[in-house]
PDB file of N, CA and C in Angstrom:
ATOM      1  N   UNK A   4       7.940 -12.380  21.677  1.00 77.00           N
ATOM      2  CA  UNK A   4       9.155 -11.645  21.922  1.00 77.00           C
ATOM      3  C   UNK A   4       9.879 -11.439  20.599  1.00 77.00           C
ATOM      4  N   UNK A   5      10.392 -10.255  20.444  1.00 85.00           N
ATOM      5  CA  UNK A   5      11.054  -9.878  19.206  1.00 85.00           C
ATOM      6  C   UNK A   5      12.529  -9.628  19.492  1.00 85.00           C
ATOM      7  N   UNK A   6      13.398 -10.172  18.624  1.00 93.00           N
ATOM      8  CA  UNK A   6      14.828  -9.957  18.833  1.00 93.00           C
ATOM      9  C   UNK A   6      15.210  -8.530  18.436  1.00 93.00           C
ATOM     10  N   UNK A   7      16.390  -8.116  18.816  1.00 93.00           N
ATOM     11  CA  UNK A   7      16.836  -6.742  18.607  1.00 93.00           C
ATOM     12  C   UNK A   7      16.952  -6.381  17.131  1.00 93.00           C
ATOM     13  N   UNK A   8      17.390  -7.310  16.295  1.00 87.00           N
ATOM     14  CA  UNK A   8      17.501  -7.047  14.859  1.00 87.00           C
ATOM     15  C   UNK A   8      16.153  -6.757  14.227  1.00 87.00           C
ATOM     16  N   UNK A   9      15.154  -7.548  14.603  1.00 91.00           N
ATOM     17  CA  UNK A   9      13.800  -7.334  14.089  1.00 91.00           C
ATOM     18  C   UNK A   9      13.247  -6.007  14.584  1.00 91.00           C
ATOM     19  N   UNK A  10      13.490  -5.708  15.833  1.00 91.00           N
ATOM     20  CA  UNK A  10      13.024  -4.449  16.420  1.00 91.00           C
ATOM     21  C   UNK A  10      13.633  -3.250  15.677  1.00 91.00           C
ATOM     22  N   UNK A  11      14.924  -3.339  15.355  1.00 91.00           N
ATOM     23  CA  UNK A  11      15.611  -2.260  14.636  1.00 91.00           C
ATOM     24  C   UNK A  11      15.033  -2.094  13.231  1.00 91.00           C
ATOM     25  N   UNK A  12      14.796  -3.214  12.543  1.00 89.00           N
ATOM     26  CA  UNK A  12      14.225  -3.160  11.196  1.00 89.00           C
ATOM     27  C   UNK A  12      12.842  -2.530  11.220  1.00 89.00           C
ATOM     28  N   UNK A  13      12.004  -2.965  12.153  1.00 90.00           N
ATOM     29  CA  UNK A  13      10.639  -2.436  12.240  1.00 90.00           C
ATOM     30  C   UNK A  13      10.608  -0.955  12.590  1.00 90.00           C
ATOM     31  N   UNK A  14      11.561  -0.514  13.399  1.00 93.00           N
ATOM     32  CA  UNK A  14      11.565   0.900  13.780  1.00 93.00           C
ATOM     33  C   UNK A  14      12.021   1.799  12.636  1.00 93.00           C
ATOM     34  N   UNK A  15      12.619   1.222  11.595  1.00 94.00           N
ATOM     35  CA  UNK A  15      13.116   2.036  10.487  1.00 94.00           C
ATOM     36  C   UNK A  15      12.142   2.132   9.317  1.00 94.00           C
ATOM     37  N   UNK A  16      11.012   1.444   9.391  1.00 95.00           N
ATOM     38  CA  UNK A  16      10.015   1.533   8.320  1.00 95.00           C
ATOM     39  C   UNK A  16       8.701   2.051   8.902  1.00 95.00           C
ATOM     40  N   UNK A  17       7.910   2.741   8.079  1.00 94.00           N
ATOM     41  CA  UNK A  17       6.628   3.240   8.593  1.00 94.00           C
ATOM     42  C   UNK A  17       5.663   2.091   8.877  1.00 94.00           C
ATOM     43  N   UNK A  18       5.068   2.118  10.045  1.00 92.00           N
ATOM     44  CA  UNK A  18       4.109   1.078  10.406  1.00 92.00           C
ATOM     45  C   UNK A  18       2.761   1.367   9.758  1.00 92.00           C
ATOM     46  N   UNK A  19       2.033   0.322   9.465  1.00 95.00           N
ATOM     47  CA  UNK A  19       0.732   0.456   8.815  1.00 95.00           C
ATOM     48  C   UNK A  19      -0.311   0.840   9.858  1.00 95.00           C
ATOM     49  N   UNK A  20      -1.139   1.814   9.524  1.00 96.00           N
ATOM     50  CA  UNK A  20      -2.140   2.320  10.460  1.00 96.00           C
ATOM     51  C   UNK A  20      -3.563   1.909  10.097  1.00 96.00           C
ATOM     52  N   UNK A  21      -3.823   1.697   8.809  1.00 97.00           N
ATOM     53  CA  UNK A  21      -5.178   1.436   8.336  1.00 97.00           C
ATOM     54  C   UNK A  21      -5.473  -0.054   8.353  1.00 97.00           C
ATOM     55  N   UNK A  22      -6.539  -0.428   9.029  1.00 97.00           N
ATOM     56  CA  UNK A  22      -6.967  -1.829   9.050  1.00 97.00           C
ATOM     57  C   UNK A  22      -8.030  -2.002   7.978  1.00 97.00           C
ATOM     58  N   UNK A  23      -7.604  -2.538   6.830  1.00 96.00           N
ATOM     59  CA  UNK A  23      -8.532  -2.703   5.710  1.00 96.00           C
ATOM     60  C   UNK A  23      -8.023  -3.801   4.796  1.00 96.00           C
ATOM     61  N   UNK A  24      -8.940  -4.382   4.057  1.00 96.00           N
ATOM     62  CA  UNK A  24      -8.614  -5.384   3.055  1.00 96.00           C
ATOM     63  C   UNK A  24      -9.230  -4.990   1.732  1.00 96.00           C
ATOM     64  N   UNK A  25      -9.009  -5.778   0.694  1.00 95.00           N
ATOM     65  CA  UNK A  25      -9.515  -5.449  -0.637  1.00 95.00           C
ATOM     66  C   UNK A  25     -11.032  -5.263  -0.703  1.00 95.00           C
ATOM     67  N   UNK A  26     -11.763  -5.859   0.205  1.00 95.00           N
ATOM     68  CA  UNK A  26     -13.225  -5.712   0.194  1.00 95.00           C
ATOM     69  C   UNK A  26     -13.679  -4.370   0.763  1.00 95.00           C
ATOM     70  N   UNK A  27     -12.785  -3.691   1.478  1.00 94.00           N
ATOM     71  CA  UNK A  27     -13.085  -2.363   2.028  1.00 94.00           C
ATOM     72  C   UNK A  27     -12.690  -1.320   0.984  1.00 94.00           C
ATOM     73  N   UNK A  28     -13.585  -1.073   0.056  1.00 88.00           N
ATOM     74  CA  UNK A  28     -13.286  -0.288  -1.151  1.00 88.00           C
ATOM     75  C   UNK A  28     -12.481   0.982  -0.884  1.00 88.00           C
ATOM     76  N   UNK A  29     -13.008   1.893  -0.100  1.00 90.00           N
ATOM     77  CA  UNK A  29     -12.360   3.192   0.079  1.00 90.00           C
ATOM     78  C   UNK A  29     -11.127   3.106   0.973  1.00 90.00           C
ATOM     79  N   UNK A  30     -11.189   2.330   2.030  1.00 97.00           N
ATOM     80  CA  UNK A  30     -10.043   2.211   2.931  1.00 97.00           C
ATOM     81  C   UNK A  30      -8.901   1.410   2.315  1.00 97.00           C
ATOM     82  N   UNK A  31      -9.204   0.521   1.377  1.00 96.00           N
ATOM     83  CA  UNK A  31      -8.176  -0.315   0.769  1.00 96.00           C
ATOM     84  C   UNK A  31      -7.134   0.535   0.042  1.00 96.00           C
ATOM     85  N   UNK A  32      -7.562   1.599  -0.609  1.00 95.00           N
ATOM     86  CA  UNK A  32      -6.621   2.476  -1.312  1.00 95.00           C
ATOM     87  C   UNK A  32      -5.638   3.094  -0.326  1.00 95.00           C
ATOM     88  N   UNK A  33      -6.137   3.530   0.814  1.00 97.00           N
ATOM     89  CA  UNK A  33      -5.275   4.096   1.853  1.00 97.00           C
ATOM     90  C   UNK A  33      -4.314   3.042   2.376  1.00 97.00           C
ATOM     91  N   UNK A  34      -4.817   1.852   2.653  1.00 96.00           N
ATOM     92  CA  UNK A  34      -3.978   0.761   3.154  1.00 96.00           C
ATOM     93  C   UNK A  34      -2.901   0.400   2.142  1.00 96.00           C
ATOM     94  N   UNK A  35      -3.272   0.348   0.857  1.00 96.00           N
ATOM     95  CA  UNK A  35      -2.326  -0.009  -0.194  1.00 96.00           C
ATOM     96  C   UNK A  35      -1.200   1.021  -0.293  1.00 96.00           C
ATOM     97  N   UNK A  36      -1.534   2.299  -0.141  1.00 96.00           N
ATOM     98  CA  UNK A  36      -0.502   3.344  -0.141  1.00 96.00           C
ATOM     99  C   UNK A  36       0.466   3.136   1.018  1.00 96.00           C
ATOM    100  N   UNK A  37      -0.059   2.787   2.181  1.00 97.00           N
ATOM    101  CA  UNK A  37       0.795   2.517   3.340  1.00 97.00           C
ATOM    102  C   UNK A  37       1.700   1.318   3.078  1.00 97.00           C
ATOM    103  N   UNK A  38       1.142   0.281   2.455  1.00 95.00           N
ATOM    104  CA  UNK A  38       1.932  -0.912   2.122  1.00 95.00           C
ATOM    105  C   UNK A  38       3.092  -0.543   1.200  1.00 95.00           C
ATOM    106  N   UNK A  39       2.793   0.230   0.157  1.00 95.00           N
ATOM    107  CA  UNK A  39       3.836   0.648  -0.784  1.00 95.00           C
ATOM    108  C   UNK A  39       4.910   1.482  -0.093  1.00 95.00           C
ATOM    109  N   UNK A  40       4.507   2.418   0.756  1.00 97.00           N
ATOM    110  CA  UNK A  40       5.474   3.256   1.462  1.00 97.00           C
ATOM    111  C   UNK A  40       6.396   2.412   2.338  1.00 97.00           C
ATOM    112  N   UNK A  41       5.827   1.443   3.043  1.00 96.00           N
ATOM    113  CA  UNK A  41       6.634   0.571   3.901  1.00 96.00           C
ATOM    114  C   UNK A  41       7.579  -0.288   3.065  1.00 96.00           C
ATOM    115  N   UNK A  42       7.085  -0.842   1.961  1.00 95.00           N
ATOM    116  CA  UNK A  42       7.934  -1.659   1.093  1.00 95.00           C
ATOM    117  C   UNK A  42       9.068  -0.850   0.481  1.00 95.00           C
ATOM    118  N   UNK A  43       8.756   0.347   0.018  1.00 96.00           N
ATOM    119  CA  UNK A  43       9.787   1.203  -0.580  1.00 96.00           C
ATOM    120  C   UNK A  43      10.873   1.515   0.439  1.00 96.00           C
ATOM    121  N   UNK A  44      10.485   1.870   1.642  1.00 97.00           N
ATOM    122  CA  UNK A  44      11.467   2.179   2.687  1.00 97.00           C
ATOM    123  C   UNK A  44      12.289   0.947   3.050  1.00 97.00           C
ATOM    124  N   UNK A  45      11.643  -0.208   3.139  1.00 96.00           N
ATOM    125  CA  UNK A  45      12.348  -1.451   3.462  1.00 96.00           C
ATOM    126  C   UNK A  45      13.382  -1.775   2.388  1.00 96.00           C
ATOM    127  N   UNK A  46      13.015  -1.630   1.123  1.00 96.00           N
ATOM    128  CA  UNK A  46      13.949  -1.897   0.023  1.00 96.00           C
ATOM    129  C   UNK A  46      15.098  -0.893   0.051  1.00 96.00           C
ATOM    130  N   UNK A  47      14.803   0.378   0.299  1.00 97.00           N
ATOM    131  CA  UNK A  47      15.861   1.386   0.389  1.00 97.00           C
ATOM    132  C   UNK A  47      16.842   1.053   1.508  1.00 97.00           C
ATOM    133  N   UNK A  48      16.323   0.655   2.659  1.00 96.00           N
ATOM    134  CA  UNK A  48      17.186   0.278   3.782  1.00 96.00           C
ATOM    135  C   UNK A  48      18.046  -0.929   3.428  1.00 96.00           C
ATOM    136  N   UNK A  49      17.451  -1.919   2.784  1.00 95.00           N
ATOM    137  CA  UNK A  49      18.205  -3.110   2.395  1.00 95.00           C
ATOM    138  C   UNK A  49      19.313  -2.768   1.411  1.00 95.00           C
ATOM    139  N   UNK A  50      19.012  -1.935   0.428  1.00 96.00           N
ATOM    140  CA  UNK A  50      20.035  -1.551  -0.551  1.00 96.00           C
ATOM    141  C   UNK A  50      21.162  -0.783   0.117  1.00 96.00           C
ATOM    142  N   UNK A  51      20.833   0.093   1.050  1.00 96.00           N
ATOM    143  CA  UNK A  51      21.849   0.857   1.770  1.00 96.00           C
ATOM    144  C   UNK A  51      22.751  -0.059   2.593  1.00 96.00           C
ATOM    145  N   UNK A  52      22.192  -1.168   3.075  1.00 94.00           N
ATOM    146  CA  UNK A  52      22.955  -2.131   3.878  1.00 94.00           C
ATOM    147  C   UNK A  52      23.537  -3.252   3.017  1.00 94.00           C
ATOM    148  N   UNK A  53      23.473  -3.104   1.694  1.00 94.00           N
ATOM    149  CA  UNK A  53      23.943  -4.126   0.751  1.00 94.00           C
ATOM    150  C   UNK A  53      23.296  -5.479   1.047  1.00 94.00           C
ATOM    151  N   UNK A  54      21.986  -5.436   1.245  1.00 93.00           N
ATOM    152  CA  UNK A  54      21.223  -6.630   1.586  1.00 93.00           C
ATOM    153  C   UNK A  54      19.988  -6.746   0.685  1.00 93.00           C
ATOM    154  N   UNK A  55      20.184  -6.514  -0.597  1.00 94.00           N
ATOM    155  CA  UNK A  55      19.097  -6.546  -1.570  1.00 94.00           C
ATOM    156  C   UNK A  55      18.800  -8.000  -1.909  1.00 94.00           C
ATOM    157  N   UNK A  56      17.583  -8.476  -1.643  1.00 96.00           N
ATOM    158  CA  UNK A  56      17.311  -9.903  -1.835  1.00 96.00           C
ATOM    159  C   UNK A  56      15.957 -10.216  -2.462  1.00 96.00           C
ATOM    160  N   UNK A  57      15.184  -9.204  -2.863  1.00 97.00           N
ATOM    161  CA  UNK A  57      13.905  -9.493  -3.512  1.00 97.00           C
ATOM    162  C   UNK A  57      13.437  -8.331  -4.378  1.00 97.00           C
ATOM    163  N   UNK A  58      12.559  -8.644  -5.306  1.00 97.00           N
ATOM    164  CA  UNK A  58      11.822  -7.677  -6.125  1.00 97.00           C
ATOM    165  C   UNK A  58      10.357  -8.068  -6.024  1.00 97.00           C
ATOM    166  N   UNK A  59       9.494  -7.091  -5.844  1.00 96.00           N
ATOM    167  CA  UNK A  59       8.081  -7.375  -5.648  1.00 96.00           C
ATOM    168  C   UNK A  59       7.260  -6.280  -6.310  1.00 96.00           C
ATOM    169  N   UNK A  60       6.198  -6.670  -6.983  1.00 96.00           N
ATOM    170  CA  UNK A  60       5.270  -5.705  -7.565  1.00 96.00           C
ATOM    171  C   UNK A  60       3.870  -6.291  -7.526  1.00 96.00           C
ATOM    172  N   UNK A  61       2.894  -5.414  -7.753  1.00 96.00           N
ATOM    173  CA  UNK A  61       1.504  -5.875  -7.702  1.00 96.00           C
ATOM    174  C   UNK A  61       0.746  -5.392  -8.929  1.00 96.00           C
ATOM    175  N   UNK A  62      -0.441  -5.950  -9.098  1.00 96.00           N
ATOM    176  CA  UNK A  62      -1.331  -5.442 -10.140  1.00 96.00           C
ATOM    177  C   UNK A  62      -1.932  -4.119  -9.648  1.00 96.00           C
ATOM    178  N   UNK A  63      -2.752  -3.491 -10.466  1.00 94.00           N
ATOM    179  CA  UNK A  63      -3.308  -2.174 -10.119  1.00 94.00           C
ATOM    180  C   UNK A  63      -4.188  -2.205  -8.881  1.00 94.00           C
ATOM    181  N   UNK A  64      -4.841  -3.331  -8.633  1.00 94.00           N
ATOM    182  CA  UNK A  64      -5.741  -3.411  -7.481  1.00 94.00           C
ATOM    183  C   UNK A  64      -5.010  -3.730  -6.184  1.00 94.00           C
ATOM    184  N   UNK A  65      -3.761  -4.167  -6.267  1.00 95.00           N
ATOM    185  CA  UNK A  65      -2.999  -4.520  -5.078  1.00 95.00           C
ATOM    186  C   UNK A  65      -3.394  -5.852  -4.485  1.00 95.00           C
ATOM    187  N   UNK A  66      -4.088  -6.684  -5.258  1.00 96.00           N
ATOM    188  CA  UNK A  66      -4.524  -7.977  -4.740  1.00 96.00           C
ATOM    189  C   UNK A  66      -3.687  -9.133  -5.266  1.00 96.00           C
ATOM    190  N   UNK A  67      -2.968  -8.943  -6.331  1.00 98.00           N
ATOM    191  CA  UNK A  67      -2.082  -9.981  -6.873  1.00 98.00           C
ATOM    192  C   UNK A  67      -0.659  -9.441  -6.866  1.00 98.00           C
ATOM    193  N   UNK A  68       0.210 -10.139  -6.156  1.00 98.00           N
ATOM    194  CA  UNK A  68       1.603  -9.724  -6.021  1.00 98.00           C
ATOM    195  C   UNK A  68       2.488 -10.799  -6.630  1.00 98.00           C
ATOM    196  N   UNK A  69       3.590 -10.371  -7.222  1.00 98.00           N
ATOM    197  CA  UNK A  69       4.516 -11.313  -7.846  1.00 98.00           C
ATOM    198  C   UNK A  69       5.908 -10.697  -7.865  1.00 98.00           C
ATOM    199  N   UNK A  70       6.898 -11.549  -7.992  1.00 98.00           N
ATOM    200  CA  UNK A  70       8.269 -11.062  -8.030  1.00 98.00           C
ATOM    201  C   UNK A  70       9.259 -12.197  -7.925  1.00 98.00           C
ATOM    202  N   UNK A  71      10.453 -11.852  -7.468  1.00 98.00           N
ATOM    203  CA  UNK A  71      11.535 -12.820  -7.309  1.00 98.00           C
ATOM    204  C   UNK A  71      12.250 -12.542  -5.995  1.00 98.00           C
ATOM    205  N   UNK A  72      12.779 -13.593  -5.420  1.00 98.00           N
ATOM    206  CA  UNK A  72      13.679 -13.446  -4.286  1.00 98.00           C
ATOM    207  C   UNK A  72      14.877 -14.344  -4.551  1.00 98.00           C
ATOM    208  N   UNK A  73      15.985 -14.040  -3.907  1.00 98.00           N
ATOM    209  CA  UNK A  73      17.188 -14.829  -4.164  1.00 98.00           C
ATOM    210  C   UNK A  73      18.051 -14.902  -2.919  1.00 98.00           C
ATOM    211  N   UNK A  74      18.936 -15.892  -2.956  1.00 96.00           N
ATOM    212  CA  UNK A  74      19.860 -16.138  -1.860  1.00 96.00           C
ATOM    213  C   UNK A  74      21.168 -16.617  -2.469  1.00 96.00           C
ATOM    214  N   UNK A  75      22.279 -16.095  -1.984  1.00 96.00           N
ATOM    215  CA  UNK A  75      23.584 -16.517  -2.483  1.00 96.00           C
ATOM    216  C   UNK A  75      24.254 -17.346  -1.399  1.00 96.00           C
ATOM    217  N   UNK A  76      24.675 -18.553  -1.776  1.00 97.00           N
ATOM    218  CA  UNK A  76      25.343 -19.468  -0.852  1.00 97.00           C
ATOM    219  C   UNK A  76      26.511 -20.113  -1.583  1.00 97.00           C
ATOM    220  N   UNK A  77      27.686 -20.035  -1.004  1.00 98.00           N
ATOM    221  CA  UNK A  77      28.901 -20.582  -1.627  1.00 98.00           C
ATOM    222  C   UNK A  77      29.064 -20.097  -3.065  1.00 98.00           C
ATOM    223  N   UNK A  78      28.838 -18.804  -3.249  1.00 97.00           N
ATOM    224  CA  UNK A  78      28.970 -18.141  -4.551  1.00 97.00           C
ATOM    225  C   UNK A  78      27.994 -18.648  -5.602  1.00 97.00           C
ATOM    226  N   UNK A  79      26.953 -19.337  -5.189  1.00 98.00           N
ATOM    227  CA  UNK A  79      25.887 -19.757  -6.098  1.00 98.00           C
ATOM    228  C   UNK A  79      24.626 -18.970  -5.751  1.00 98.00           C
ATOM    229  N   UNK A  80      23.982 -18.445  -6.779  1.00 97.00           N
ATOM    230  CA  UNK A  80      22.759 -17.674  -6.567  1.00 97.00           C
ATOM    231  C   UNK A  80      21.552 -18.568  -6.807  1.00 97.00           C
ATOM    232  N   UNK A  81      20.720 -18.678  -5.799  1.00 98.00           N
ATOM    233  CA  UNK A  81      19.474 -19.435  -5.897  1.00 98.00           C
ATOM    234  C   UNK A  81      18.345 -18.421  -6.025  1.00 98.00           C
ATOM    235  N   UNK A  82      17.580 -18.519  -7.093  1.00 98.00           N
ATOM    236  CA  UNK A  82      16.527 -17.548  -7.370  1.00 98.00           C
ATOM    237  C   UNK A  82      15.175 -18.246  -7.401  1.00 98.00           C
ATOM    238  N   UNK A  83      14.184 -17.596  -6.804  1.00 98.00           N
ATOM    239  CA  UNK A  83      12.854 -18.189  -6.690  1.00 98.00           C
ATOM    240  C   UNK A  83      11.801 -17.186  -7.151  1.00 98.00           C
ATOM    241  N   UNK A  84      10.810 -17.676  -7.874  1.00 99.00           N
ATOM    242  CA  UNK A  84       9.651 -16.858  -8.225  1.00 99.00           C
ATOM    243  C   UNK A  84       8.699 -16.878  -7.041  1.00 99.00           C
ATOM    244  N   UNK A  85       8.033 -15.768  -6.814  1.00 97.00           N
ATOM    245  CA  UNK A  85       7.017 -15.758  -5.773  1.00 97.00           C
ATOM    246  C   UNK A  85       5.770 -15.081  -6.305  1.00 97.00           C
ATOM    247  N   UNK A  86       4.650 -15.538  -5.801  1.00 98.00           N
ATOM    248  CA  UNK A  86       3.362 -15.014  -6.229  1.00 98.00           C
ATOM    249  C   UNK A  86       2.353 -15.276  -5.120  1.00 98.00           C
ATOM    250  N   UNK A  87       1.559 -14.255  -4.789  1.00 97.00           N
ATOM    251  CA  UNK A  87       0.502 -14.468  -3.805  1.00 97.00           C
ATOM    252  C   UNK A  87      -0.652 -13.507  -4.052  1.00 97.00           C
ATOM    253  N   UNK A  88      -1.807 -13.888  -3.559  1.00 97.00           N
ATOM    254  CA  UNK A  88      -3.023 -13.091  -3.690  1.00 97.00           C
ATOM    255  C   UNK A  88      -3.444 -12.599  -2.313  1.00 97.00           C
ATOM    256  N   UNK A  89      -3.955 -11.391  -2.265  1.00 94.00           N
ATOM    257  CA  UNK A  89      -4.533 -10.833  -1.048  1.00 94.00           C
ATOM    258  C   UNK A  89      -6.035 -10.768  -1.279  1.00 94.00           C
ATOM    259  N   UNK A  90      -6.778 -11.412  -0.396  1.00 90.00           N
ATOM    260  CA  UNK A  90      -8.233 -11.405  -0.595  1.00 90.00           C
ATOM    261  C   UNK A  90      -8.954 -11.011   0.678  1.00 90.00           C
TER     262      UNK A  90
END
């Protein structure tokens, strides 16, 4: 079950259609484009709602992702590095 806030967020970004991973050479490029489009729209929505909380980028192959996320609590900003691999 999904709450209403999650449902609203998901309805405002393009859903991914291609089922592929990095080992699926030709389909992976299509999937990666869909991932980028969804991320770009999600970031745009967050900025419009003054809810900017992460930066994310990948290498050229789209298999190594890295960036930062942050949270502000009691006027203190907590910042975290993030990194993950898609295989």
